[in-house]
Structures are given as C-alpha cells and as structure tokens.
Amino acid sequence: MHHLHHLPRLPLTARIPLAVSLLFLAISAALISLALHGVSRQFDRQVANLGQVYLDGLSAAILPAVRADDRTQMVDVLNRALDTHLGVVDRTLAVVAADHRLLAHVARYPEVEPIPLASLADTSGTLISARSEGVWTWRLLDDARPALGTLVANLDVSDFHRQRQELAWELGLVGLAISLIGAVLCFGMARRLQRPIISLTEALRAGPEDRLRPMRVDTTDPELKELLSAYNWMVQSARQREALTERNARIEREAVLGRMSAALAHEVRNPLGGLRTAVQTLRQFGEREDVRSESLGFIERGVQALQAVVDASLRTFRPGAALLHQEDIADIRLMVGAQANRAGVRVELHCEGMQDRRLALPAGAVRQVLLNLVLNAIQASPRGELVQVFARAGRQALTLHVADRGNGLPPAARRALLGAATDGDGMGLGIVADLTTTMHGRLRATRMATGMATGIATGTRISVRLPYGPQEDTA
C-alpha cells in the first residue's frame, strides 16, 4: 500500500469520465447478473413443468396396475416407458407407497443415484440431482386417493444444461460487449461535456510566458455560459491590473529617477554656490595675497565637497556598497565646510564607539543621510550658532543625532520627514526618510528646550537609529 502513494494521480478532467464509465460497467454487470439469474430460474421452471407433464402421462398408464396392486404389470408399464422416449430421456422410474416402500422400480443405468425418499413428503415437486445432470420429479398417482402412492422419475436434462450454459455465455459476452461499448460512449460523452472545463483548466494552467486569453462562449448550457463569462471577466480584470501595475512601476521608476536627480542637484548646488563666490572674489580682489589664498582654499574645499558627493552617490546606488567606518562620518565636516562658512555656522562632530570598527551599514547611504541632516541644520541655524553632530555605535545599531538652534522644523520639512514631500525645501529630509526606511531604520524629530544635556537652549534635534546588517566586521 505504501507504493500506491507514489503512483501518478489522474487529473479531475480524466477521473470524472472514468468514474462515469466504471459506474456504467457496474450497472451493466448487475443487469447481466440479474438476467442470468432470471434465465436460471426460467430453466428450473421449464424442467419442473416438463417433469410434471411427463408424470401426468405416465400416471394415467400405470394407475390401473396400481389399483389392482399388480406389481408385475407396474414394472412392465415402467419398462415400456423407459424404452420409449420422445425428447425426454428418463433414467429411473418408480412407484413409492405412502410409507415409502418401493412398489415398482426400473432404472436405465445401474449406477444411478438412489431415490430421495426423504423429499417425497410433498404431493409433488422437483429436485435437481446433486451427482448428475438430471432432475428428480414426483407427484401423487391420484390426488383423491393419496394412499395409492407416488410416481417418481429421474429425467436426464443434460441437453437443457448445455443449452442453458451456452445461453449464459452468449448473454454474458453480448452484455460485456454492450457494457464496454457503453462505457466508451459514456467516457466520450463525459469528456465532451467537460470540454469547456478542460479548455478552462488548460487556460488557467498556462505558463508564465503565456498570457491569459479570453475564451469563446459558444455553449447553450446556462451554467457553462456563466462560468466562461466569469472567466473572461477575470481575464479582463487581470489584464487591467497588469496594465495598471506596469503603469505604476513606470511612474515609480520615473519618480525615483526624478528624486535621485533632484537629490544630486540639491547636494551639488551648495558647493557650486561657494565656488562661484570664490571665483567672483578672485576677480575683484585677486591681487591681494590673503584674499587669493583664502579663495583658492575655498575652491579646493568646494571641489573636494563635490568629489565627496559624487563618491557618496556612487556608493549609495552601486551594488556592493562599502561598509561604514569612522572616516565616512568624519568626511561630513569637509563636505559641509563651504556652506557652513558661508552661513557663519560652526559644526561640531563627535564619534563614539567607532574606532577600528567597520559597521554593517552602507557607507554611502549613511553619509547621505547625515549630510542632508547637517545641511538642513546649517540652513535652519541663525548666523554664529552651533550645529552639533553625534554618532554613537552601539552593539546592535548606529545612532545619529543632529541638533541645531533654529526655530524648529517648518511644516514642509516635517512632512518631508514623514515621506510626504518630494520637492522644495523638504527635498533633503525626504531623501533622509527614504534612505532610513530602506535601511530599516527609525527617524525622530524632537523640539529642544532649555537645560538639555546637549547645552542647546532652543532648536531641533533629529535622531536616526540604523540597525546593523548580518555581516558586521568588528576587527
């Protein structure tokens, strides 16, 4: 039985027609069995009637001898009947008294089976012979005088047996042929009725390279028509969803490209502004050594800032980004130096727990987050104020804090932190929110008040918690 579980299972579209065919075969077998049983009973009735008719004629001939109690004449009549037969071959003839004594007895063959005296209790009857193809039949000689005895005969019915077997074989073979033909027809009709279901199944089993296609509704069956109409409606809905999905994916790609371009433009604009200011200063006061040295240094820092932005973008969007280390955080001061000098804002950066560690975080993405936060903090800070940056590497996550002394986040910037703004003043914070979500981090903005541990009287602190990935290298 264990091996049966490994046999292939037939599909439902084949099991239903096969079940119908097997049911037809079972019904046909039952009908054939009933027909054979009916033929057998009919044979038994014919044999019984034949025996009774035979005994009727014989009793009329032997009754005078029985009434005269002439046993010699009884035997003579029985021998004449035994020697003369038309259609029926008698084997044994006997006259049995009421007390089961044999008054007369003749037999064609000496080995014939004994008379079943125990079965003669009934006035008439028939008993199929157990040891030969014969039948025992008996009846009273005179219904009005049962004491005269009973006439008994054993008749040879081998021809009837042979005819019955031939008829049974013919009936069985014809019935089997009709059953097989009917089963095949039932299988074909069931498959034909299932043709719409089979077509629907094949359509639903189409591979991913084949698109769902609508089916023709050319049936008059209302249930099948409703089923195929529902399938066609499903195909149409699936195609509409596919088209909508493709359209949304295209819009999303365009949105991502737009935001990435805007982010790059946003980050490049600030160093370019500083470079333009330095070039104008050189044109006006280039003959002065101190001005020329300061401007060239400013230009050099601006070029370095642009290079840092380009490197950060490549690390962010290129597969296999490098792991984060302390130098990536320290580069932020260099990248924001030009804008901080122009805005008159000081930037302090503190790192804890990152010495000689490489954190399982993408360096470019983390630096992009921190760069945008610091640039927004510089923009929000009044001239002469301080922007503080804290980076703390814990056991499970990196925590970043950027605190300023501004007047708080404007509504557009707060919406950008929630991922609702994609342009304007909130662009930088929108990028921060997207990158933080991508790195499975958490973002929180807190309004600072007097007496905080950071020493900032008023302003905003934005905190980012970034959990490590599965491959942190602490060496």
Short mmCIF file of C-alpha atoms in Angstrom, two decimals:
data_model
loop_
_atom_site.label_atom_id
_atom_site.label_comp_id
_atom_site.label_asym_id
_atom_site.label_seq_id
_atom_site.Cartn_x
_atom_site.Cartn_y
_atom_site.Cartn_z
CA MET A 1 0.00 0.00 0.00
CA HIS A 2 2.93 2.32 0.61
CA HIS A 3 3.89 2.18 -3.07
CA LEU A 4 0.39 3.26 -4.15
CA HIS A 5 1.06 6.75 -2.81
CA HIS A 6 3.82 7.18 -5.41
CA LEU A 7 1.52 6.44 -8.37
CA PRO A 8 0.62 9.44 -10.52
CA ARG A 9 -2.75 10.93 -9.71
CA LEU A 10 -5.09 11.38 -12.66
CA PRO A 11 -6.43 14.89 -13.26
CA LEU A 12 -10.03 15.65 -12.37
CA THR A 13 -10.97 16.01 -16.05
CA ALA A 14 -10.00 12.35 -16.55
CA ARG A 15 -11.27 10.99 -13.24
CA ILE A 16 -14.86 12.14 -13.78
CA PRO A 17 -15.32 10.43 -17.21
CA LEU A 18 -13.54 7.34 -15.87
CA ALA A 19 -15.86 7.26 -12.86
CA VAL A 20 -18.90 7.54 -15.17
CA SER A 21 -17.58 4.65 -17.31
CA LEU A 22 -16.91 2.46 -14.27
CA LEU A 23 -20.40 3.23 -12.93
CA PHE A 24 -21.88 2.18 -16.28
CA LEU A 25 -19.85 -1.04 -16.20
CA ALA A 26 -21.03 -1.77 -12.65
CA ILE A 27 -24.68 -1.21 -13.60
CA SER A 28 -24.25 -3.39 -16.71
CA ALA A 29 -22.65 -6.16 -14.65
CA ALA A 30 -25.56 -6.04 -12.21
CA LEU A 31 -28.10 -6.21 -15.04
CA ILE A 32 -26.26 -9.13 -16.67
CA SER A 33 -26.18 -10.93 -13.33
CA LEU A 34 -29.92 -10.39 -12.90
CA ALA A 35 -30.54 -11.62 -16.44
CA LEU A 36 -28.52 -14.80 -15.84
CA HIS A 37 -30.36 -15.39 -12.60
CA GLY A 38 -33.66 -14.98 -14.43
CA VAL A 39 -32.58 -17.45 -17.14
CA SER A 40 -31.60 -19.97 -14.46
CA ARG A 41 -34.97 -19.67 -12.73
CA GLN A 42 -36.77 -19.95 -16.05
CA PHE A 43 -34.83 -23.13 -16.78
CA ASP A 44 -35.79 -24.58 -13.43
CA ARG A 45 -39.48 -23.80 -14.06
CA GLN A 46 -39.31 -25.36 -17.53
CA VAL A 47 -37.69 -28.53 -16.18
CA ALA A 48 -40.28 -28.73 -13.39
CA ASN A 49 -43.16 -28.27 -15.82
CA LEU A 50 -41.64 -30.82 -18.21
CA GLY A 51 -41.32 -33.40 -15.41
CA GLN A 52 -44.91 -32.87 -14.24
CA VAL A 53 -46.24 -33.21 -17.80
CA TYR A 54 -44.23 -36.40 -18.25
CA LEU A 55 -45.58 -37.84 -14.98
CA ASP A 56 -49.16 -36.93 -15.93
CA GLY A 57 -48.99 -39.17 -19.00
CA LEU A 58 -47.18 -41.95 -17.19
CA SER A 59 -49.57 -41.96 -14.19
CA ALA A 60 -52.57 -42.49 -16.48
CA ALA A 61 -50.91 -45.61 -17.91
CA ILE A 62 -49.79 -47.13 -14.61
CA LEU A 63 -52.76 -46.19 -12.40
CA PRO A 64 -54.87 -49.35 -13.26
CA ALA A 65 -51.99 -51.63 -12.30
CA VAL A 66 -51.50 -49.76 -9.03
CA ARG A 67 -55.19 -50.01 -8.18
CA ALA A 68 -55.06 -53.74 -8.91
CA ASP A 69 -51.88 -54.00 -6.85
CA ASP A 70 -50.27 -55.87 -9.76
CA ARG A 71 -46.57 -55.21 -9.35
CA THR A 72 -45.61 -57.22 -12.42
CA GLN A 73 -47.81 -55.06 -14.60
CA MET A 74 -46.38 -51.93 -12.86
CA VAL A 75 -42.85 -52.95 -13.78
CA ASP A 76 -43.94 -53.78 -17.31
CA VAL A 77 -45.51 -50.32 -17.78
CA LEU A 78 -42.44 -48.64 -16.35
CA ASN A 79 -40.11 -50.63 -18.64
CA ARG A 80 -42.14 -49.71 -21.70
CA ALA A 81 -41.97 -46.02 -20.65
CA LEU A 82 -38.23 -46.39 -20.03
CA ASP A 83 -37.67 -47.84 -23.52
CA THR A 84 -39.83 -45.28 -25.31
CA HIS A 85 -38.98 -41.56 -25.03
CA LEU A 86 -39.56 -38.52 -27.19
CA GLY A 87 -37.38 -35.52 -26.28
CA VAL A 88 -37.09 -36.57 -22.65
CA VAL A 89 -34.68 -39.31 -21.54
CA ASP A 90 -35.80 -40.97 -18.30
CA ARG A 91 -33.20 -42.70 -16.17
CA THR A 92 -35.18 -44.05 -13.27
CA LEU A 93 -38.93 -44.75 -12.80
CA ALA A 94 -40.52 -45.90 -9.57
CA VAL A 95 -43.79 -46.23 -7.72
CA VAL A 96 -43.41 -45.47 -4.00
CA ALA A 97 -46.07 -46.32 -1.45
CA ALA A 98 -47.28 -43.88 1.14
CA ASP A 99 -44.96 -45.49 3.70
CA HIS A 100 -42.00 -45.06 1.28
CA ARG A 101 -41.92 -48.72 0.19
CA LEU A 102 -40.91 -49.33 -3.41
CA LEU A 103 -43.85 -50.94 -5.19
CA ALA A 104 -42.08 -50.92 -8.56
CA HIS A 105 -38.68 -49.72 -9.67
CA VAL A 106 -36.79 -49.73 -13.01
CA ALA A 107 -33.51 -47.98 -13.96
CA ARG A 108 -31.71 -47.39 -17.22
CA TYR A 109 -28.26 -47.38 -15.57
CA PRO A 110 -27.35 -49.40 -12.51
CA GLU A 111 -25.12 -46.64 -11.08
CA VAL A 112 -27.90 -44.09 -10.91
CA GLU A 113 -28.22 -42.34 -7.57
CA PRO A 114 -30.79 -43.58 -5.05
CA ILE A 115 -34.31 -42.20 -4.88
CA PRO A 116 -34.54 -39.20 -2.44
CA LEU A 117 -37.34 -40.70 -0.36
CA ALA A 118 -37.00 -38.01 2.30
CA SER A 119 -38.07 -35.33 -0.21
CA LEU A 120 -41.36 -37.06 -1.12
CA ALA A 121 -43.29 -35.53 1.75
CA ASP A 122 -44.86 -33.02 -0.63
CA THR A 123 -47.55 -34.25 -3.02
CA SER A 124 -45.48 -33.05 -6.00
CA GLY A 125 -42.15 -31.41 -6.61
CA THR A 126 -38.84 -31.22 -8.42
CA LEU A 127 -35.29 -31.69 -7.12
CA ILE A 128 -32.13 -31.04 -9.10
CA SER A 129 -29.88 -34.07 -8.97
CA ALA A 130 -26.75 -33.46 -6.94
CA ARG A 131 -24.47 -36.05 -8.62
CA SER A 132 -25.60 -36.00 -12.26
CA GLU A 133 -27.10 -33.70 -14.83
CA GLY A 134 -30.60 -34.86 -14.01
CA VAL A 135 -33.70 -33.88 -12.09
CA TRP A 136 -35.96 -35.81 -9.73
CA THR A 137 -39.67 -35.16 -10.18
CA TRP A 138 -42.67 -36.74 -8.42
CA ARG A 139 -46.44 -36.50 -7.97
CA LEU A 140 -49.32 -38.46 -6.43
CA LEU A 141 -50.86 -41.11 -8.64
CA ASP A 142 -54.35 -39.99 -7.63
CA ASP A 143 -54.93 -36.72 -5.82
CA ALA A 144 -58.21 -38.12 -4.50
CA ARG A 145 -56.54 -41.23 -3.06
CA PRO A 146 -53.03 -40.35 -1.68
CA ALA A 147 -52.70 -43.84 -0.26
CA LEU A 148 -52.16 -45.28 -3.73
CA GLY A 149 -48.60 -43.89 -3.65
CA THR A 150 -46.35 -41.55 -5.56
CA LEU A 151 -44.89 -41.82 -9.05
CA VAL A 152 -41.18 -40.84 -9.14
CA ALA A 153 -38.93 -40.23 -12.17
CA ASN A 154 -35.30 -39.20 -12.70
CA LEU A 155 -35.00 -37.37 -16.04
CA ASP A 156 -31.80 -36.66 -17.98
CA VAL A 157 -31.66 -32.87 -18.60
CA SER A 158 -28.05 -32.62 -19.80
CA ASP A 159 -29.20 -31.04 -23.07
CA PHE A 160 -31.07 -28.39 -21.14
CA HIS A 161 -27.97 -27.76 -19.02
CA ARG A 162 -25.81 -27.39 -22.09
CA GLN A 163 -28.31 -25.03 -23.72
CA ARG A 164 -28.51 -23.01 -20.53
CA GLN A 165 -24.70 -22.68 -20.33
CA GLU A 166 -24.49 -21.68 -23.99
CA LEU A 167 -27.22 -19.12 -23.47
CA ALA A 168 -25.46 -17.82 -20.35
CA TRP A 169 -22.17 -17.47 -22.22
CA GLU A 170 -23.86 -15.71 -25.13
CA LEU A 171 -25.75 -13.43 -22.81
CA GLY A 172 -22.59 -12.69 -20.80
CA LEU A 173 -20.44 -11.97 -23.87
CA VAL A 174 -23.08 -9.83 -25.54
CA GLY A 175 -23.67 -7.99 -22.27
CA LEU A 176 -19.94 -7.46 -21.80
CA ALA A 177 -19.56 -6.11 -25.33
CA ILE A 178 -22.51 -3.79 -24.86
CA SER A 179 -21.10 -2.70 -21.49
CA LEU A 180 -17.67 -1.91 -22.94
CA ILE A 181 -19.19 0.00 -25.86
CA GLY A 182 -21.45 1.87 -23.48
CA ALA A 183 -18.54 2.66 -21.16
CA VAL A 184 -16.51 4.06 -24.05
CA LEU A 185 -19.51 6.11 -25.18
CA CYS A 186 -20.04 7.38 -21.62
CA PHE A 187 -16.37 8.32 -21.36
CA GLY A 188 -16.54 10.21 -24.65
CA MET A 189 -19.79 11.97 -23.74
CA ALA A 190 -18.42 12.96 -20.34
CA ARG A 191 -15.25 14.31 -21.96
CA ARG A 192 -17.37 16.19 -24.48
CA LEU A 193 -19.46 17.70 -21.72
CA GLN A 194 -16.24 18.59 -19.92
CA ARG A 195 -14.64 20.18 -22.97
CA PRO A 196 -15.32 23.74 -21.77
CA ILE A 197 -13.98 22.82 -18.33
CA ILE A 198 -10.90 21.20 -19.90
CA SER A 199 -10.29 24.29 -22.03
CA LEU A 200 -10.74 26.47 -18.96
CA THR A 201 -8.29 24.30 -16.99
CA GLU A 202 -5.69 24.45 -19.77
CA ALA A 203 -6.11 28.21 -19.96
CA LEU A 204 -5.63 28.56 -16.21
CA ARG A 205 -2.56 26.27 -16.31
CA ALA A 206 -0.86 28.42 -18.95
CA GLY A 207 2.78 29.08 -18.11
CA PRO A 208 4.07 32.48 -17.05
CA GLU A 209 5.24 33.15 -20.60
CA ASP A 210 1.65 32.76 -21.88
CA ARG A 211 -0.83 35.45 -21.02
CA LEU A 212 -4.38 34.62 -20.04
CA ARG A 213 -6.69 34.78 -23.04
CA PRO A 214 -10.48 35.08 -23.13
CA MET A 215 -12.49 32.09 -24.32
CA ARG A 216 -15.36 31.90 -26.79
CA VAL A 217 -18.76 31.39 -25.16
CA ASP A 218 -20.41 29.10 -27.74
CA THR A 219 -22.40 26.82 -25.45
CA THR A 220 -26.14 26.79 -24.79
CA ASP A 221 -25.73 25.46 -21.25
CA PRO A 222 -26.54 28.41 -18.96
CA GLU A 223 -24.20 27.21 -16.19
CA LEU A 224 -21.24 26.74 -18.54
CA LYS A 225 -22.01 30.06 -20.19
CA GLU A 226 -21.98 31.76 -16.79
CA LEU A 227 -18.70 30.01 -15.87
CA LEU A 228 -16.95 31.02 -19.10
CA SER A 229 -18.28 34.57 -18.81
CA ALA A 230 -16.87 34.76 -15.27
CA TYR A 231 -13.50 33.50 -16.57
CA ASN A 232 -13.47 36.11 -19.35
CA TRP A 233 -14.28 38.80 -16.80
CA MET A 234 -11.38 37.53 -14.65
CA VAL A 235 -9.03 37.66 -17.66
CA GLN A 236 -10.09 41.20 -18.45
CA SER A 237 -9.62 42.24 -14.83
CA ALA A 238 -6.18 40.57 -14.71
CA ARG A 239 -5.10 42.40 -17.86
CA GLN A 240 -6.30 45.70 -16.43
CA ARG A 241 -4.36 45.02 -13.22
CA GLU A 242 -1.25 44.14 -15.21
CA ALA A 243 -1.55 47.34 -17.20
CA LEU A 244 -2.08 49.32 -14.00
CA THR A 245 0.90 47.61 -12.36
CA GLU A 246 3.14 48.38 -15.33
CA ARG A 247 1.96 51.98 -15.32
CA ASN A 248 2.58 52.32 -11.58
CA ALA A 249 6.03 50.72 -11.96
CA ARG A 250 6.87 53.16 -14.76
CA ILE A 251 5.67 56.09 -12.68
CA GLU A 252 7.65 54.81 -9.69
CA ARG A 253 10.82 54.47 -11.79
CA GLU A 254 10.35 57.97 -13.11
CA ALA A 255 9.73 59.25 -9.59
CA VAL A 256 12.85 57.52 -8.27
CA LEU A 257 14.95 58.92 -11.09
CA GLY A 258 13.47 62.36 -10.51
CA ARG A 259 14.15 62.26 -6.79
CA MET A 260 17.65 60.96 -7.33
CA SER A 261 18.36 63.70 -9.85
CA ALA A 262 16.86 66.31 -7.56
CA ALA A 263 18.90 64.99 -4.64
CA LEU A 264 22.12 65.18 -6.65
CA ALA A 265 21.24 68.68 -7.84
CA HIS A 266 20.45 69.69 -4.27
CA GLU A 267 23.77 68.40 -2.97
CA VAL A 268 25.83 69.83 -5.82
CA ARG A 269 24.17 73.25 -5.69
CA ASN A 270 25.64 74.23 -2.34
CA PRO A 271 29.33 73.62 -3.22
CA LEU A 272 28.79 75.28 -6.60
CA GLY A 273 27.47 78.38 -4.88
CA GLY A 274 30.60 78.56 -2.77
CA LEU A 275 32.82 78.08 -5.83
CA ARG A 276 31.01 80.83 -7.70
CA THR A 277 31.50 83.18 -4.74
CA ALA A 278 35.21 82.33 -4.59
CA VAL A 279 35.66 82.97 -8.32
CA GLN A 280 33.97 86.37 -8.06
CA THR A 281 36.17 87.25 -5.10
CA LEU A 282 39.28 86.36 -7.12
CA ARG A 283 38.17 88.53 -10.00
CA GLN A 284 37.66 91.55 -7.75
CA PHE A 285 40.48 91.15 -5.22
CA GLY A 286 42.81 88.62 -6.83
CA GLU A 287 45.84 90.91 -6.49
CA ARG A 288 45.70 90.57 -2.71
CA GLU A 289 47.69 87.64 -1.39
CA ASP A 290 45.48 86.93 1.60
CA VAL A 291 42.26 87.05 -0.43
CA ARG A 292 43.79 84.91 -3.18
CA SER A 293 44.96 82.26 -0.67
CA GLU A 294 41.62 82.18 1.12
CA SER A 295 39.65 81.93 -2.17
CA LEU A 296 41.85 79.19 -3.57
CA GLY A 297 41.45 77.22 -0.33
CA PHE A 298 37.71 77.73 -0.54
CA ILE A 299 37.71 76.49 -4.15
CA GLU A 300 39.76 73.45 -3.19
CA ARG A 301 37.35 72.58 -0.37
CA GLY A 302 34.39 73.03 -2.72
CA VAL A 303 35.93 70.67 -5.29
CA GLN A 304 36.58 68.15 -2.54
CA ALA A 305 32.98 68.52 -1.39
CA LEU A 306 31.75 67.83 -4.94
CA GLN A 307 34.01 64.79 -5.13
CA ALA A 308 32.61 63.57 -1.82
CA VAL A 309 29.04 64.00 -3.09
CA VAL A 310 29.87 62.02 -6.24
CA ASP A 311 31.56 59.28 -4.22
CA ALA A 312 28.64 59.10 -1.81
CA SER A 313 26.17 58.80 -4.73
CA LEU A 314 28.18 56.01 -6.30
CA ARG A 315 28.38 54.12 -3.03
CA THR A 316 24.66 54.60 -2.41
CA PHE A 317 23.32 53.41 -5.76
CA ARG A 318 26.04 50.96 -6.77
CA PRO A 319 25.69 47.30 -5.70
CA GLY A 320 28.09 46.04 -3.10
CA ALA A 321 28.37 49.29 -1.12
CA ALA A 322 31.33 49.52 1.26
CA LEU A 323 30.87 49.04 5.00
CA LEU A 324 30.75 52.13 7.20
CA HIS A 325 33.78 53.26 9.20
CA GLN A 326 34.69 56.35 11.20
CA GLU A 327 36.28 58.23 8.27
CA ASP A 328 32.94 58.21 6.42
CA ILE A 329 31.38 60.14 9.31
CA ALA A 330 34.38 62.46 9.66
CA ASP A 331 34.15 63.44 5.97
CA ILE A 332 30.87 65.24 6.72
CA ARG A 333 32.76 68.26 8.16
CA LEU A 334 34.69 68.61 4.93
CA MET A 335 31.58 68.20 2.77
CA VAL A 336 29.60 70.89 4.61
CA GLY A 337 32.53 73.16 5.31
CA ALA A 338 31.85 75.58 2.44
CA GLN A 339 28.19 76.09 3.22
CA ALA A 340 28.85 76.33 6.97
CA ASN A 341 31.46 79.08 6.38
CA ARG A 342 29.13 80.99 4.09
CA ALA A 343 26.27 80.74 6.61
CA GLY A 344 28.52 81.61 9.55
CA VAL A 345 27.63 78.42 11.40
CA ARG A 346 30.02 76.21 13.30
CA VAL A 347 29.79 72.42 13.04
CA GLU A 348 30.98 70.07 15.80
CA LEU A 349 31.17 66.33 15.21
CA HIS A 350 31.55 63.66 17.89
CA CYS A 351 32.02 59.92 17.24
CA GLU A 352 31.80 57.23 19.90
CA GLY A 353 32.44 53.52 19.65
CA MET A 354 33.61 53.54 16.02
CA GLN A 355 37.35 53.29 16.46
CA ASP A 356 38.78 50.41 14.41
CA ARG A 357 35.30 49.13 13.55
CA ARG A 358 33.55 48.58 10.28
CA LEU A 359 29.81 48.65 10.79
CA ALA A 360 27.46 46.52 8.68
CA LEU A 361 25.83 49.58 7.13
CA PRO A 362 26.21 51.04 3.60
CA ALA A 363 28.71 53.85 3.96
CA GLY A 364 27.30 55.91 1.10
CA ALA A 365 23.71 55.75 2.31
CA VAL A 366 24.61 56.62 5.91
CA ARG A 367 26.79 59.53 4.78
CA GLN A 368 23.99 60.76 2.51
CA VAL A 369 21.57 60.72 5.45
CA LEU A 370 23.95 62.56 7.73
CA LEU A 371 24.95 65.05 5.01
CA ASN A 372 21.34 66.05 4.36
CA LEU A 373 20.58 66.40 8.05
CA VAL A 374 23.62 68.61 8.66
CA LEU A 375 22.93 70.78 5.59
CA ASN A 376 19.35 71.33 6.70
CA ALA A 377 20.53 72.10 10.23
CA ILE A 378 23.01 74.69 8.84
CA GLN A 379 20.27 76.24 6.76
CA ALA A 380 17.93 76.44 9.77
CA SER A 381 20.55 77.86 12.19
CA PRO A 382 20.99 81.61 12.76
CA ARG A 383 24.39 83.11 11.97
CA GLY A 384 27.00 82.43 14.62
CA GLU A 385 25.20 79.43 16.11
CA LEU A 386 26.43 75.86 16.54
CA VAL A 387 25.31 72.62 14.87
CA GLN A 388 26.24 69.53 16.83
CA VAL A 389 26.54 66.07 15.28
CA PHE A 390 26.74 62.94 17.43
CA ALA A 391 27.44 59.44 16.06
CA ARG A 392 27.31 56.58 18.55
CA ALA A 393 27.98 52.97 17.51
CA GLY A 394 26.21 50.63 19.89
CA ARG A 395 26.14 46.85 19.97
CA GLN A 396 23.13 46.50 17.66
CA ALA A 397 22.66 49.82 15.90
CA LEU A 398 24.24 53.13 14.94
CA THR A 399 22.56 56.22 16.39
CA LEU A 400 22.92 59.64 14.74
CA HIS A 401 21.85 62.94 16.35
CA VAL A 402 21.92 66.32 14.58
CA ALA A 403 20.98 69.26 16.80
CA ASP A 404 20.62 72.93 15.82
CA ARG A 405 19.44 76.21 17.42
CA GLY A 406 16.89 77.07 14.79
CA ASN A 407 13.24 77.91 15.17
CA GLY A 408 12.05 74.35 14.65
CA LEU A 409 11.07 72.37 11.61
CA PRO A 410 8.76 74.12 9.16
CA PRO A 411 5.64 72.21 8.04
CA ALA A 412 7.16 71.30 4.64
CA ALA A 413 10.26 69.82 6.28
CA ARG A 414 8.18 67.89 8.82
CA ARG A 415 6.07 66.42 6.02
CA ALA A 416 9.29 65.50 4.19
CA LEU A 417 10.49 63.55 7.24
CA LEU A 418 7.26 61.57 7.04
CA GLY A 419 7.88 60.88 3.35
CA ALA A 420 5.11 63.16 2.06
CA ALA A 421 7.18 65.85 0.31
CA THR A 422 9.45 65.39 -2.67
CA ASP A 423 10.42 68.89 -3.73
CA GLY A 424 11.10 72.35 -2.39
CA ASP A 425 12.70 72.93 0.95
CA GLY A 426 11.82 69.43 2.14
CA MET A 427 13.82 67.59 -0.55
CA GLY A 428 16.81 66.84 1.64
CA LEU A 429 14.73 65.48 4.52
CA GLY A 430 12.62 63.46 2.09
CA ILE A 431 15.79 61.73 0.93
CA VAL A 432 16.69 61.10 4.58
CA ALA A 433 13.30 59.48 5.20
CA ASP A 434 13.61 57.25 2.11
CA LEU A 435 17.15 56.08 2.89
CA THR A 436 16.28 55.46 6.54
CA THR A 437 13.31 53.30 5.52
CA THR A 438 15.49 51.42 3.05
CA MET A 439 17.98 50.61 5.82
CA HIS A 440 15.11 49.53 8.16
CA GLY A 441 15.90 52.41 10.50
CA ARG A 442 13.81 54.79 12.61
CA LEU A 443 13.63 58.57 12.38
CA ARG A 444 12.50 61.01 15.07
CA ALA A 445 12.45 64.82 15.38
CA THR A 446 12.46 66.43 18.86
CA ARG A 447 11.93 70.06 19.82
CA MET A 448 14.81 71.09 22.09
CA ALA A 449 14.28 73.18 25.25
CA THR A 450 16.48 74.99 27.76
CA GLY A 451 18.50 72.79 30.08
CA MET A 452 19.01 69.82 27.76
CA ALA A 453 22.19 67.80 28.20
CA THR A 454 23.49 68.94 24.85
CA GLY A 455 23.74 72.54 26.01
CA ILE A 456 21.46 73.81 23.21
CA ALA A 457 18.92 76.29 24.50
CA THR A 458 16.37 76.01 21.72
CA GLY A 459 16.18 74.26 18.37
CA THR A 460 15.56 70.86 16.89
CA ARG A 461 17.23 67.53 17.28
CA ILE A 462 16.73 64.84 14.62
CA SER A 463 17.69 61.32 15.67
CA VAL A 464 18.20 58.34 13.38
CA ARG A 465 18.65 54.77 14.58
CA LEU A 466 20.07 52.36 11.95
CA PRO A 467 20.27 48.63 12.90
CA TYR A 468 23.28 46.69 11.70
CA GLY A 469 23.07 44.16 8.95
CA PRO A 470 24.06 40.49 9.37
CA GLN A 471 27.76 40.91 8.47
CA GLU A 472 29.32 43.42 10.89
CA ASP A 473 33.11 43.32 10.98
CA THR A 474 34.43 44.49 14.32
CA ALA A 475 38.08 43.82 13.50
#
